[in-house]
Coordinates of C-alpha atoms in Angstrom, one line a residue:
Chain U
M12 CA -16.9 14.2 -0.5
R13 CA -19.8 12.5 1.4
D14 CA -20.2 9.0 0.3
D15 CA -23.9 8.9 0.3
D16 CA -24.5 11.7 -2.2
I17 CA -25.0 9.1 -4.9
S18 CA -27.4 6.9 -3.0
C19 CA -30.9 6.5 -4.0
N20 CA -30.4 8.6 -7.1
R21 CA -29.5 5.8 -9.5
R22 CA -32.6 5.0 -11.5
Q23 CA -33.3 2.1 -13.7
F24 CA -35.5 2.8 -16.7
G25 CA -36.9 0.0 -18.8
G26 CA -37.3 0.3 -22.6
L27 CA -36.7 3.7 -24.0
L28 CA -38.9 5.6 -21.7
M29 CA -37.3 7.8 -19.1
G30 CA -40.5 7.7 -17.1
A31 CA -40.9 7.1 -13.4
G32 CA -37.6 5.6 -12.4
V33 CA -37.4 2.8 -9.8
C34 CA -34.9 3.5 -7.1
L35 CA -32.3 0.8 -7.4
L36 CA -29.3 0.4 -5.2
G37 CA -27.7 -2.5 -7.1
A38 CA -27.6 -2.6 -10.8
A39 CA -27.6 -6.4 -10.7
A40 CA -31.2 -6.7 -11.8
L41 CA -30.4 -6.1 -15.4
G42 CA -27.0 -7.7 -15.1
T43 CA -28.0 -11.3 -15.7
S44 CA -29.3 -11.1 -19.2
A45 CA -26.6 -8.7 -20.1
H46 CA -23.9 -11.1 -19.0
A47 CA -25.3 -13.7 -21.4
A48 CA -25.3 -11.2 -24.3
L49 CA -22.1 -9.2 -23.8
E50 CA -19.1 -11.1 -22.5
V51 CA -15.4 -10.5 -22.3
Q52 CA -13.6 -13.5 -23.5
I53 CA -10.6 -14.8 -21.5
T54 CA -8.6 -17.6 -23.1
R55 CA -5.6 -19.0 -21.2
G56 CA -5.5 -15.9 -19.0
R57 CA -5.3 -13.7 -22.1
V58 CA -8.1 -11.2 -22.3
R59 CA -9.7 -10.4 -25.6
A60 CA -10.8 -6.9 -24.8
M61 CA -14.3 -6.0 -25.8
P62 CA -14.4 -3.2 -28.4
V63 CA -16.7 -0.5 -27.1
A64 CA -17.7 2.9 -28.5
V65 CA -18.3 5.7 -26.0
P66 CA -19.3 8.9 -27.7
D67 CA -19.3 12.1 -25.7
F68 CA -22.4 12.4 -23.6
I69 CA -24.9 14.9 -25.0
G70 CA -26.2 17.9 -23.1
A71 CA -28.7 20.6 -23.6
D72 CA -26.3 23.6 -23.5
A73 CA -22.7 24.4 -23.7
D74 CA -22.1 23.8 -20.0
A75 CA -23.7 20.4 -20.1
Q76 CA -22.0 19.5 -23.3
Q77 CA -18.6 20.2 -21.8
L78 CA -19.5 18.1 -18.8
G79 CA -20.7 15.4 -21.1
R80 CA -17.3 15.3 -22.8
A81 CA -15.5 15.1 -19.5
V82 CA -17.7 12.4 -18.1
A83 CA -17.2 10.3 -21.3
D84 CA -13.5 10.8 -21.0
I85 CA -13.6 9.3 -17.5
I86 CA -15.7 6.3 -18.7
R87 CA -13.3 5.7 -21.6
A88 CA -10.2 5.9 -19.4
D89 CA -11.7 3.7 -16.7
L90 CA -12.8 1.0 -19.1
Q91 CA -9.6 1.1 -21.1
R92 CA -7.4 0.8 -18.0
S93 CA -9.2 -2.3 -16.9
G94 CA -7.8 -4.2 -19.8
L95 CA -11.2 -5.8 -20.4
F96 CA -12.4 -3.2 -22.8
R97 CA -10.9 -1.5 -25.9
I98 CA -12.3 1.9 -26.5
I99 CA -12.7 2.6 -30.2
D100 CA -11.3 6.0 -31.1
P101 CA -14.2 8.5 -31.2
A102 CA -12.8 9.9 -34.5
A103 CA -13.9 6.7 -36.1
Y104 CA -17.6 7.0 -35.1
I105 CA -19.9 7.4 -38.0
E106 CA -23.2 8.2 -36.3
R107 CA -23.4 11.4 -34.3
I108 CA -25.6 10.8 -31.2
A109 CA -28.1 13.6 -31.1
A110 CA -30.9 12.2 -29.0
F111 CA -30.7 10.0 -25.9
D112 CA -34.1 8.5 -26.3
Q113 CA -33.7 7.0 -29.7
P114 CA -32.0 3.7 -30.5
P115 CA -28.7 4.1 -32.3
N116 CA -28.1 3.2 -36.0
F117 CA -26.7 -0.3 -35.2
G118 CA -25.4 -0.8 -38.7
S119 CA -23.1 2.3 -38.4
W120 CA -21.6 0.9 -35.1
R121 CA -21.2 -2.6 -36.6
V122 CA -19.2 -1.1 -39.4
I123 CA -16.5 0.2 -37.0
K124 CA -16.6 -3.2 -35.2
A125 CA -18.1 -2.0 -31.9
Q126 CA -19.6 -4.8 -29.9
A127 CA -21.1 -2.4 -27.3
L128 CA -22.1 1.2 -27.4
I129 CA -22.6 3.5 -24.4
V130 CA -24.8 6.5 -25.1
G131 CA -25.5 9.1 -22.5
Q132 CA -26.6 12.5 -21.6
V133 CA -25.8 14.9 -18.8
A134 CA -27.9 17.6 -17.2
V135 CA -27.1 20.4 -14.8
L136 CA -30.1 20.5 -12.5
P137 CA -31.6 23.6 -10.9
G138 CA -29.9 23.7 -7.5
G139 CA -26.5 22.8 -8.9
Q140 CA -26.7 19.0 -8.9
V141 CA -25.4 17.2 -12.0
Q142 CA -26.9 14.1 -13.5
A143 CA -25.8 11.5 -16.0
A144 CA -28.0 8.9 -17.7
F145 CA -26.7 6.3 -20.0
R146 CA -27.8 3.3 -22.0
L147 CA -25.5 0.3 -22.8
W148 CA -26.4 -1.2 -26.2
D149 CA -25.5 -4.6 -27.5
I150 CA -24.7 -3.8 -31.2
F151 CA -25.2 -7.4 -32.5
A152 CA -28.3 -8.2 -30.5
Q153 CA -29.6 -4.7 -31.2
Q154 CA -30.9 -4.3 -27.7
Q155 CA -30.4 -2.2 -24.7
I156 CA -28.6 -4.1 -22.0
L157 CA -28.8 -1.5 -19.2
G158 CA -30.0 2.0 -18.5
L159 CA -29.3 3.9 -15.4
R160 CA -29.2 7.5 -14.1
F161 CA -27.0 8.9 -11.5
T162 CA -27.2 12.3 -9.7
T163 CA -24.7 14.0 -7.5
S164 CA -23.4 17.4 -6.4
R165 CA -21.4 19.3 -8.9
H166 CA -18.0 19.1 -7.2
E167 CA -18.3 15.3 -7.3
W168 CA -19.1 15.2 -11.0
R169 CA -16.2 12.8 -11.8
R170 CA -18.1 10.2 -9.8
L171 CA -20.8 10.2 -12.5
G172 CA -18.2 8.8 -15.0
H173 CA -16.9 6.2 -12.5
K174 CA -20.5 5.1 -11.6
V175 CA -21.3 4.6 -15.3
A176 CA -18.0 2.7 -15.8
D177 CA -18.8 0.5 -12.8
A178 CA -22.3 -0.3 -14.0
V179 CA -21.0 -1.2 -17.5
Y180 CA -18.2 -3.3 -16.0
K181 CA -20.6 -5.2 -13.9
A182 CA -23.1 -5.7 -16.8
V183 CA -20.4 -7.2 -19.0
T184 CA -18.2 -9.1 -16.5
G185 CA -20.7 -10.1 -13.8
D186 CA -18.2 -8.7 -11.2
E187 CA -18.7 -5.5 -9.3
G188 CA -16.7 -2.6 -10.7
Y189 CA -13.9 -0.8 -8.8
F190 CA -13.8 2.7 -10.5
D191 CA -15.8 4.7 -7.9
T192 CA -13.1 4.1 -5.3
R193 CA -10.3 6.0 -3.6
I194 CA -6.7 5.3 -2.8
V195 CA -5.0 6.3 0.4
F196 CA -1.3 6.2 0.2
I197 CA 2.0 7.9 1.3
D198 CA 3.2 10.8 -0.8
E199 CA 7.0 11.0 -0.8
S200 CA 9.0 14.1 -1.5
G201 CA 12.5 15.4 -0.9
P202 CA 15.8 13.7 -1.1
K203 CA 16.0 10.0 -0.2
K204 CA 18.0 10.6 3.0
Q205 CA 15.4 13.0 4.3
R206 CA 12.2 11.9 2.7
V207 CA 9.1 13.8 3.7
K208 CA 6.1 11.5 3.9
R209 CA 2.6 12.7 3.9
L210 CA -0.7 10.8 4.2
A211 CA -2.7 11.4 0.9
I212 CA -5.9 10.4 -0.6
M213 CA -7.1 10.5 -4.2
D214 CA -9.6 8.9 -6.6
Q215 CA -8.6 5.5 -8.0
D216 CA -7.5 7.2 -11.3
G217 CA -5.3 9.8 -9.5
A218 CA -7.8 12.7 -9.6
N219 CA -8.8 14.8 -6.6
L220 CA -5.6 14.3 -4.6
R221 CA -5.7 15.7 -1.1
Y222 CA -3.2 15.7 1.7
L223 CA -4.3 14.5 5.1
S224 CA -1.0 15.2 7.0
D225 CA 1.5 18.0 6.8
G226 CA 4.7 16.0 6.5
R227 CA 6.2 17.1 9.9
S228 CA 6.0 13.5 11.2
L229 CA 6.8 10.3 9.5
V230 CA 3.6 8.4 8.5
L231 CA 3.4 4.9 7.1
T232 CA 1.0 2.1 6.1
P233 CA -2.5 3.7 5.9
R234 CA -5.4 1.3 5.6
F235 CA -9.1 1.9 5.0
S236 CA -12.0 0.9 7.3
P237 CA -14.6 -1.2 5.5
A238 CA -16.9 1.7 5.2
A239 CA -14.1 3.9 3.7
Q240 CA -14.8 6.5 6.3
R241 CA -11.8 6.0 8.5
I242 CA -8.1 5.4 7.9
T243 CA -5.7 3.7 10.3
Y244 CA -2.0 4.4 9.9
L245 CA 1.3 4.6 11.7
S246 CA 2.7 8.0 12.8
Y247 CA 5.9 9.1 14.6
A248 CA 4.1 12.2 15.8
T249 CA 4.6 11.5 19.5
G250 CA 8.2 10.3 19.0
T251 CA 7.2 6.7 19.5
P252 CA 5.7 5.1 16.4
R253 CA 2.0 4.6 17.1
I254 CA -1.3 3.8 15.4
Y255 CA -3.8 6.4 14.7
I256 CA -7.3 6.4 13.3
F257 CA -8.3 9.3 11.1
D258 CA -11.9 10.1 10.4
L259 CA -12.4 11.5 6.9
A260 CA -15.6 13.3 7.5
S261 CA -14.6 15.1 10.7
G262 CA -10.8 15.3 10.0
Q263 CA -10.3 14.1 13.6
R264 CA -7.4 11.9 14.4
Q265 CA -7.3 9.6 17.4
L266 CA -4.5 7.7 19.0
L267 CA -5.2 4.0 19.3
G268 CA -3.5 3.7 22.6
E269 CA -0.5 4.9 24.7
F270 CA 1.5 1.8 24.3
P271 CA 5.0 2.2 25.7
N272 CA 6.5 0.4 22.8
M273 CA 6.0 0.7 19.1
S274 CA 2.6 -0.4 17.9
F275 CA 2.3 -0.7 14.1
A276 CA 0.9 -2.6 11.0
P277 CA -2.7 -1.9 11.8
R278 CA -5.7 -3.3 9.8
F279 CA -9.4 -3.1 10.3
S280 CA -11.6 -6.2 10.7
P281 CA -14.1 -6.7 7.9
D282 CA -16.9 -5.4 10.1
G283 CA -14.9 -2.4 11.1
G284 CA -15.3 -3.2 14.8
R285 CA -11.8 -4.4 15.6
L286 CA -8.2 -3.5 14.7
V287 CA -5.5 -6.1 14.4
F288 CA -1.9 -4.8 14.8
S289 CA 1.6 -5.6 15.9
L290 CA 3.1 -4.6 19.2
L291 CA 6.8 -4.6 20.0
E292 CA 7.7 -6.5 23.1
G293 CA 11.5 -6.2 23.8
G294 CA 13.0 -7.7 20.6
A295 CA 9.8 -9.6 19.8
T296 CA 6.9 -8.4 17.7
N297 CA 3.5 -10.0 18.4
L298 CA 0.0 -9.6 17.1
F299 CA -2.9 -8.2 19.1
V300 CA -6.5 -7.2 18.4
M301 CA -8.4 -4.3 19.9
D302 CA -12.2 -4.1 20.1
L303 CA -12.7 -0.5 19.1
A304 CA -15.9 0.0 21.1
S305 CA -14.7 -1.4 24.4
R306 CA -10.9 -0.8 23.8
Q307 CA -10.2 -4.3 25.1
I308 CA -7.0 -5.8 23.8
A309 CA -6.4 -9.5 23.3
R310 CA -3.1 -11.2 22.4
L311 CA -3.1 -13.3 19.3
T312 CA 0.5 -14.6 19.1
Q313 CA 3.3 -15.1 21.5
G314 CA 7.0 -15.9 21.5
D315 CA 10.1 -14.0 20.5
A316 CA 9.7 -14.0 16.8
I317 CA 8.5 -11.2 14.5
S318 CA 4.8 -11.6 13.6
T319 CA 3.4 -8.7 11.6
A320 CA 1.4 -7.5 8.6
P321 CA -1.9 -9.1 9.6
S322 CA -4.9 -9.2 7.3
Y323 CA -8.4 -10.7 7.9
S324 CA -10.2 -13.1 5.7
P325 CA -13.3 -11.3 4.3
D326 CA -15.6 -13.4 6.6
G327 CA -13.6 -12.3 9.6
R328 CA -12.8 -15.8 10.7
F329 CA -9.1 -16.0 9.9
I330 CA -6.0 -13.8 9.9
V331 CA -3.1 -14.2 7.5
F332 CA 0.2 -12.7 8.7
E333 CA 3.9 -13.0 8.2
S334 CA 6.3 -14.3 10.8
D335 CA 10.0 -15.4 11.0
R336 CA 9.2 -17.9 13.7
E337 CA 10.8 -20.7 11.6
G338 CA 13.8 -18.6 10.6
S339 CA 12.7 -16.5 7.6
Q340 CA 9.6 -14.5 6.7
Q341 CA 6.8 -16.8 5.8
L342 CA 3.0 -16.6 5.6
Y343 CA 0.7 -18.2 8.3
V344 CA -3.0 -18.4 8.7
M345 CA -4.6 -18.6 12.2
P346 CA -8.1 -18.3 13.6
A347 CA -9.1 -14.6 14.1
G348 CA -9.1 -15.2 17.9
G349 CA -5.6 -16.6 17.9
G350 CA -4.4 -20.1 18.3
A351 CA -2.6 -22.6 16.1
A352 CA -1.2 -21.0 13.0
R353 CA -0.7 -23.0 9.9
R354 CA 2.2 -22.1 7.5
I355 CA 0.9 -21.6 3.9
S356 CA 4.0 -20.4 2.0
F357 CA 6.5 -23.1 1.0
G358 CA 8.1 -21.8 -2.2
R359 CA 11.7 -20.7 -2.3
G360 CA 12.3 -17.3 -0.9
R361 CA 10.8 -15.1 1.8
Y362 CA 7.1 -14.1 1.8
S363 CA 5.7 -10.9 3.3
T364 CA 2.8 -8.4 3.4
P365 CA -0.1 -10.9 2.8
V366 CA -3.5 -9.4 2.0
W367 CA -6.6 -11.5 1.7
S368 CA -8.7 -10.9 -1.4
P369 CA -12.2 -9.4 -0.7
R370 CA -13.5 -12.5 -2.6
G371 CA -11.7 -14.8 -0.2
D372 CA -10.3 -17.0 -2.9
V373 CA -6.7 -15.9 -2.9
I374 CA -4.1 -14.1 -0.8
A375 CA -1.7 -11.6 -2.4
F376 CA 1.8 -11.1 -1.1
T377 CA 5.3 -9.7 -1.6
K378 CA 7.9 -12.4 -2.4
M379 CA 11.6 -11.8 -2.0
R380 CA 14.0 -14.1 -3.7
K381 CA 17.6 -13.6 -5.0
G382 CA 17.4 -9.9 -4.6
R383 CA 14.1 -9.6 -6.6
F384 CA 10.8 -8.5 -5.2
S385 CA 7.6 -9.8 -6.8
I386 CA 3.9 -9.6 -6.2
G387 CA 2.0 -12.8 -6.3
V388 CA -1.1 -14.7 -5.2
M389 CA -1.8 -18.1 -3.7
R390 CA -4.9 -19.8 -2.4
P391 CA -5.5 -19.6 1.4
D392 CA -4.2 -23.2 1.7
G393 CA -1.0 -22.2 0.0
S394 CA -1.6 -23.9 -3.3
G395 CA -1.7 -22.4 -6.7
E396 CA 1.1 -19.8 -6.2
R397 CA 1.3 -17.4 -9.2
I398 CA 3.6 -14.4 -9.6
L399 CA 1.9 -11.4 -11.3
T400 CA 4.8 -9.0 -11.5
E401 CA 8.5 -9.4 -10.7
G402 CA 11.5 -7.0 -10.6
Y403 CA 14.0 -5.1 -8.5
H404 CA 11.5 -4.0 -5.9
N405 CA 7.7 -4.5 -5.9
E406 CA 6.0 -4.4 -2.5
G407 CA 2.8 -4.0 -0.5
P408 CA -0.2 -5.2 -2.6
T409 CA -3.7 -4.0 -1.9
W410 CA -6.9 -5.3 -3.5
A411 CA -9.5 -3.5 -5.6
P412 CA -12.8 -4.2 -3.9
N413 CA -13.8 -6.7 -6.6
G414 CA -10.7 -8.8 -6.0
R415 CA -9.7 -8.7 -9.6
V416 CA -7.0 -6.0 -9.6
L417 CA -4.1 -5.3 -7.2
M418 CA -2.3 -2.0 -6.6
F419 CA 1.3 -2.1 -5.2
F420 CA 4.4 0.1 -5.2
R421 CA 7.5 -0.3 -7.2
S422 CA 10.8 1.3 -6.2
S423 CA 13.4 2.3 -8.7
R424 CA 17.1 1.9 -7.9
G425 CA 19.8 4.2 -6.9
P426 CA 20.4 7.5 -4.9
N427 CA 17.5 9.2 -6.7
G428 CA 15.3 6.2 -6.8
G429 CA 11.8 6.2 -5.4
A430 CA 8.5 4.4 -5.4
K431 CA 5.5 4.8 -7.7
L432 CA 2.1 3.1 -7.6
Y433 CA 1.1 0.5 -10.2
T434 CA -1.9 -1.8 -10.8
V435 CA -1.9 -5.3 -12.2
D436 CA -4.9 -7.5 -12.8
L437 CA -5.0 -11.2 -11.9
T438 CA -3.9 -12.3 -15.4
G439 CA -0.6 -10.5 -14.7
Y440 CA -0.8 -9.0 -18.2
N441 CA -2.5 -5.6 -17.6
E442 CA 0.0 -3.5 -15.6
R443 CA -0.4 0.2 -15.4
L444 CA 1.2 3.2 -13.7
V445 CA -1.1 5.1 -11.4
P446 CA -0.4 8.8 -11.8
T447 CA 0.8 10.6 -8.7
P448 CA 2.6 14.0 -8.5
N449 CA 5.5 12.7 -6.4
F450 CA 6.9 9.4 -5.4
A451 CA 4.2 7.3 -3.7
S452 CA 4.1 4.1 -1.6
D453 CA 2.0 2.1 0.7
P454 CA -1.3 2.3 -1.3
A455 CA -4.6 1.0 0.2
W456 CA -7.6 0.6 -2.0
S457 CA -11.0 1.7 -0.6
P458 CA -14.2 -0.4 -0.8
L459 CA -16.6 0.6 -3.6
L460 CA -18.1 4.0 -2.5
K461 CA -21.9 4.1 -2.0
Chain N
M22 CA 19.3 -23.5 8.2
W23 CA 18.1 -21.0 5.6
R24 CA 19.5 -18.2 7.6
N25 CA 22.9 -19.9 7.9
M26 CA 23.1 -20.3 4.2
A27 CA 22.3 -16.7 3.7
L28 CA 24.9 -15.7 6.2
A29 CA 27.6 -17.8 4.5
A30 CA 26.8 -16.3 1.2
L31 CA 26.9 -12.8 2.6
A32 CA 30.2 -13.3 4.3
L33 CA 31.7 -14.1 1.0
T34 CA 30.4 -11.0 -0.7
L35 CA 31.5 -8.9 2.2
A36 CA 35.0 -10.3 2.0
A37 CA 35.1 -9.7 -1.7
C38 CA 33.9 -6.2 -1.3
S39 CA 36.3 -5.2 1.4
N40 CA 39.3 -5.4 -0.9
T41 CA 38.0 -2.5 -2.9
D42 CA 35.9 -0.7 -0.4
K43 CA 37.7 -0.6 2.9
P44 CA 35.4 -0.1 5.9
Q45 CA 32.7 -2.6 5.5
L46 CA 31.1 -4.0 8.6
D47 CA 32.2 -1.7 11.3
N48 CA 33.3 1.6 10.0
N49 CA 32.1 3.6 13.1
A50 CA 34.9 6.1 13.0
N51 CA 34.2 7.1 9.4
A52 CA 30.5 7.0 9.7
G53 CA 30.7 8.9 12.9
L54 CA 32.8 11.6 11.3
A55 CA 30.3 11.8 8.4
S56 CA 27.4 12.3 10.7
A57 CA 29.2 14.7 12.9
G58 CA 29.2 17.3 10.2
Q59 CA 27.1 19.6 12.3
G60 CA 29.7 19.5 15.1
A61 CA 32.4 22.0 15.9
G62 CA 34.4 21.1 12.8
G63 CA 38.1 20.5 13.2
G64 CA 40.0 20.7 16.5
A65 CA 39.8 18.2 19.4
A66 CA 36.5 17.3 20.7
V67 CA 35.6 18.4 24.3
P68 CA 35.7 15.3 26.5
G69 CA 32.2 14.2 27.4
S70 CA 30.7 16.0 24.4
E71 CA 28.5 14.6 21.7
R72 CA 31.4 15.0 19.3
D73 CA 33.8 13.2 21.6
F74 CA 31.4 10.3 21.7
I75 CA 31.0 10.2 17.9
V76 CA 34.6 10.7 17.0
N77 CA 36.5 8.9 19.8
V78 CA 34.0 6.2 20.7
G79 CA 31.8 5.5 17.6
D80 CA 28.1 6.1 17.7
R81 CA 27.0 3.1 15.5
V82 CA 27.2 -0.5 14.9
H83 CA 26.3 -2.5 11.8
F84 CA 24.5 -5.7 11.1
L85 CA 24.5 -8.6 8.6
V86 CA 21.5 -9.1 6.3
D87 CA 18.3 -9.9 8.2
Q88 CA 20.3 -10.2 11.4
W89 CA 20.2 -8.6 14.8
S90 CA 23.0 -10.4 16.5
L91 CA 26.0 -8.2 17.4
T92 CA 29.2 -8.9 15.5
P93 CA 32.5 -8.9 17.4
Q94 CA 33.3 -5.5 16.0
A95 CA 29.9 -4.2 17.1
Q96 CA 30.5 -5.6 20.6
D97 CA 33.9 -3.8 20.7
T98 CA 32.2 -0.5 19.8
L99 CA 29.4 -1.1 22.4
R100 CA 31.9 -1.9 25.1
K101 CA 33.6 1.5 24.4
Q102 CA 30.2 3.1 24.4
A103 CA 29.4 1.6 27.8
A104 CA 32.7 2.7 29.2
W105 CA 32.1 6.3 28.0
L106 CA 28.6 6.3 29.4
K107 CA 29.9 5.2 32.7
R108 CA 32.4 8.0 32.7
Y109 CA 29.6 10.5 32.0
P110 CA 26.7 9.2 34.1
S111 CA 24.4 12.1 33.4
V112 CA 24.2 11.3 29.7
T113 CA 21.1 9.7 28.3
V114 CA 20.8 8.1 24.9
R115 CA 18.4 6.8 22.3
I116 CA 19.3 3.8 20.2
E117 CA 17.9 4.3 16.7
G118 CA 17.5 1.0 14.9
H119 CA 17.6 0.9 11.1
A120 CA 17.2 -1.6 8.2
D121 CA 18.3 -1.5 4.6
E122 CA 15.9 -0.9 1.8
R123 CA 15.9 -4.5 0.7
G124 CA 13.0 -5.6 2.9
T125 CA 9.3 -4.9 3.3
R126 CA 8.0 -2.0 5.4
E127 CA 6.5 -3.7 8.4
Y128 CA 9.1 -6.4 8.8
N129 CA 11.9 -3.8 8.6
L130 CA 10.3 -1.8 11.4
A131 CA 10.3 -4.9 13.6
L132 CA 13.8 -5.9 12.5
S133 CA 15.2 -2.5 13.2
A134 CA 13.4 -2.5 16.6
R135 CA 15.1 -5.8 17.3
R136 CA 18.5 -4.4 16.4
A137 CA 18.0 -1.4 18.7
N138 CA 16.9 -3.7 21.5
A139 CA 20.0 -5.9 21.0
V140 CA 22.2 -2.9 21.5
K141 CA 20.2 -1.7 24.5
R142 CA 20.5 -5.2 26.1
F143 CA 24.2 -5.3 25.5
L144 CA 24.7 -1.8 27.1
V145 CA 22.6 -2.8 30.1
A146 CA 24.6 -6.0 30.5
Q147 CA 27.7 -3.7 30.6
G148 CA 26.2 -2.0 33.6
I149 CA 24.4 1.0 32.0
A150 CA 21.0 1.7 33.7
A151 CA 18.1 0.8 31.4
N152 CA 16.4 4.0 32.2
R153 CA 19.2 5.9 30.5
I154 CA 18.5 4.2 27.2
A155 CA 15.5 4.7 25.0
T156 CA 15.0 2.9 21.7
I157 CA 13.2 3.7 18.5
A158 CA 12.8 1.8 15.2
Y159 CA 13.0 3.5 11.8
G160 CA 12.8 0.5 9.5
K161 CA 14.1 1.5 6.1
E162 CA 12.9 5.1 6.4
R163 CA 16.2 6.8 7.2
P164 CA 19.1 5.6 5.0
V165 CA 22.5 7.2 5.4
A166 CA 24.1 5.7 2.3
L167 CA 22.5 5.9 -1.1
C168 CA 23.2 3.5 -3.8
D169 CA 21.7 0.2 -5.0
A170 CA 24.6 -1.9 -3.8
E171 CA 25.6 -3.9 -0.8
R172 CA 28.3 -1.4 0.2
C173 CA 25.4 1.1 0.9
W174 CA 22.9 -1.3 2.3
S175 CA 25.5 -2.6 4.8
Q176 CA 25.9 1.0 6.1
N177 CA 22.2 1.4 6.4
R178 CA 21.7 -1.8 8.5
R179 CA 22.7 0.0 11.7
A180 CA 21.9 1.0 15.2
V181 CA 23.0 4.5 16.1
T182 CA 23.4 5.6 19.7
V183 CA 22.2 9.2 19.8
I184 CA 22.8 11.4 22.9
T185 CA 19.6 12.9 24.1
G186 CA 20.8 14.7 27.2
G187 CA 23.6 15.3 29.8
A188 CA 26.5 15.7 27.4
R189 CA 29.0 18.6 27.6
S190 CA 29.0 21.1 24.9

């Protein structure tokens, strides 16, 4: 579960030789030429998904072969879910990949209309580590676009598939991937009147779910630190709703402060050094920031309105938040140190839960209008509003680290209704359910793991 | 202005509803009975007991959509609560603020806190010592009525006065 297990193990190898690999921490070096060769076409927001063939990864023995199938399954699922790739059914493949170090029979892949082919092999190393190497082939240009190798401990084997999918995604789209990531969220069980809410964490595809709290106290709104090592969230453990910081490596939880009134809606600054949050003051709710090293607190807003759900711009210079200072919930942007706030939402309806994209280009939000709850995006100056999904109740968007996909929760109606997690990409067309065992809400997407 | 329009629209729906569905805004007696299920069950409540408070005074008030101001009915209930709390000066309470499910998580926490605070301020203005009254906000986390219609949401937009000590049993 340590993030640095796959660190200096990814190796780039040129040509077909597996020889002395160069330690490479970003796969960008080969990305440029690849981008020119393989490209997902997007016309008027509609994606023409790239047909890709991903045969099972080969292995030297039965154990490795089984692992190779499972790793290929993960790659296929990740790429397919992105909406940018279309995985060609393995049953249609003509060539059976037998050797990793030989070029494929391009003609046989062209026949089944594959534009790209991912060939790979896995190995179980002495000492228990597992390794996956792959080559991404451009079928029409008949050339290798990318070749990388990843190594990790056996219990983290799924990450091999996510790492390969991320590398392929980046080679083809030019954007960082988002598959080797985790989701922290609130697992909901029990009847609606007495919902048990537990802090939970899982891989982006729903695998490896783990509970971080026992359900005895109500917990809400978890958010990752920028290094994905810590989670800040709201808990009713002491009776008064308060903010905690949970350390994933040590399992320690720490109270942010003994505020006499409710403190809530926490979020880390992009450098991880500060926490911005809401503090109740009588009937008012204002925004404050705490420097986590010195524990110094500074006020960011004042007045008797509700100001909450703050989120930093990726450069840390601004904070977007919601406030009802002008009567109904609207979005405002202010300097990170406080000061004059500028309203950015002017459409009809109420706007809430703004989150700044990691790319900085847009802000996602929940919009409420005529009893419908939608998820949308607008530029930080308020222009270019677009609704990505609309319905009875969609709430609480969180960004994939590449700023191309949002996760949110959608509640169904009625006495037995509950929330489930969904993803939608910026085109608004590719919407997917994220598998969770129970009802689930308040998702937060981690940065790309290292 | 926005808020006034919303209010007017809501008043209409409420009026329309109340023909079919009797207690709309301030059904404290009924709601109280419902939530007093764990009480002694039948028979007269002991004066000064929690059940006495719930059945004979009313433990909750309700709010309009996205509002925290106290309706006339709510004020009536809270005057009765204040009188009862004066009669039993050892009783301490916690005001639990709630919102309906038709709002977003963080805002609903703040809104329900505001509702609890409005009730506390009213009781204090009636002469109840502030240190007898704690507050807590639950947002949309603890609904009492379950359906996807206004008749349920209006019951969930509430502040409940919960006795935390000093009552007779």
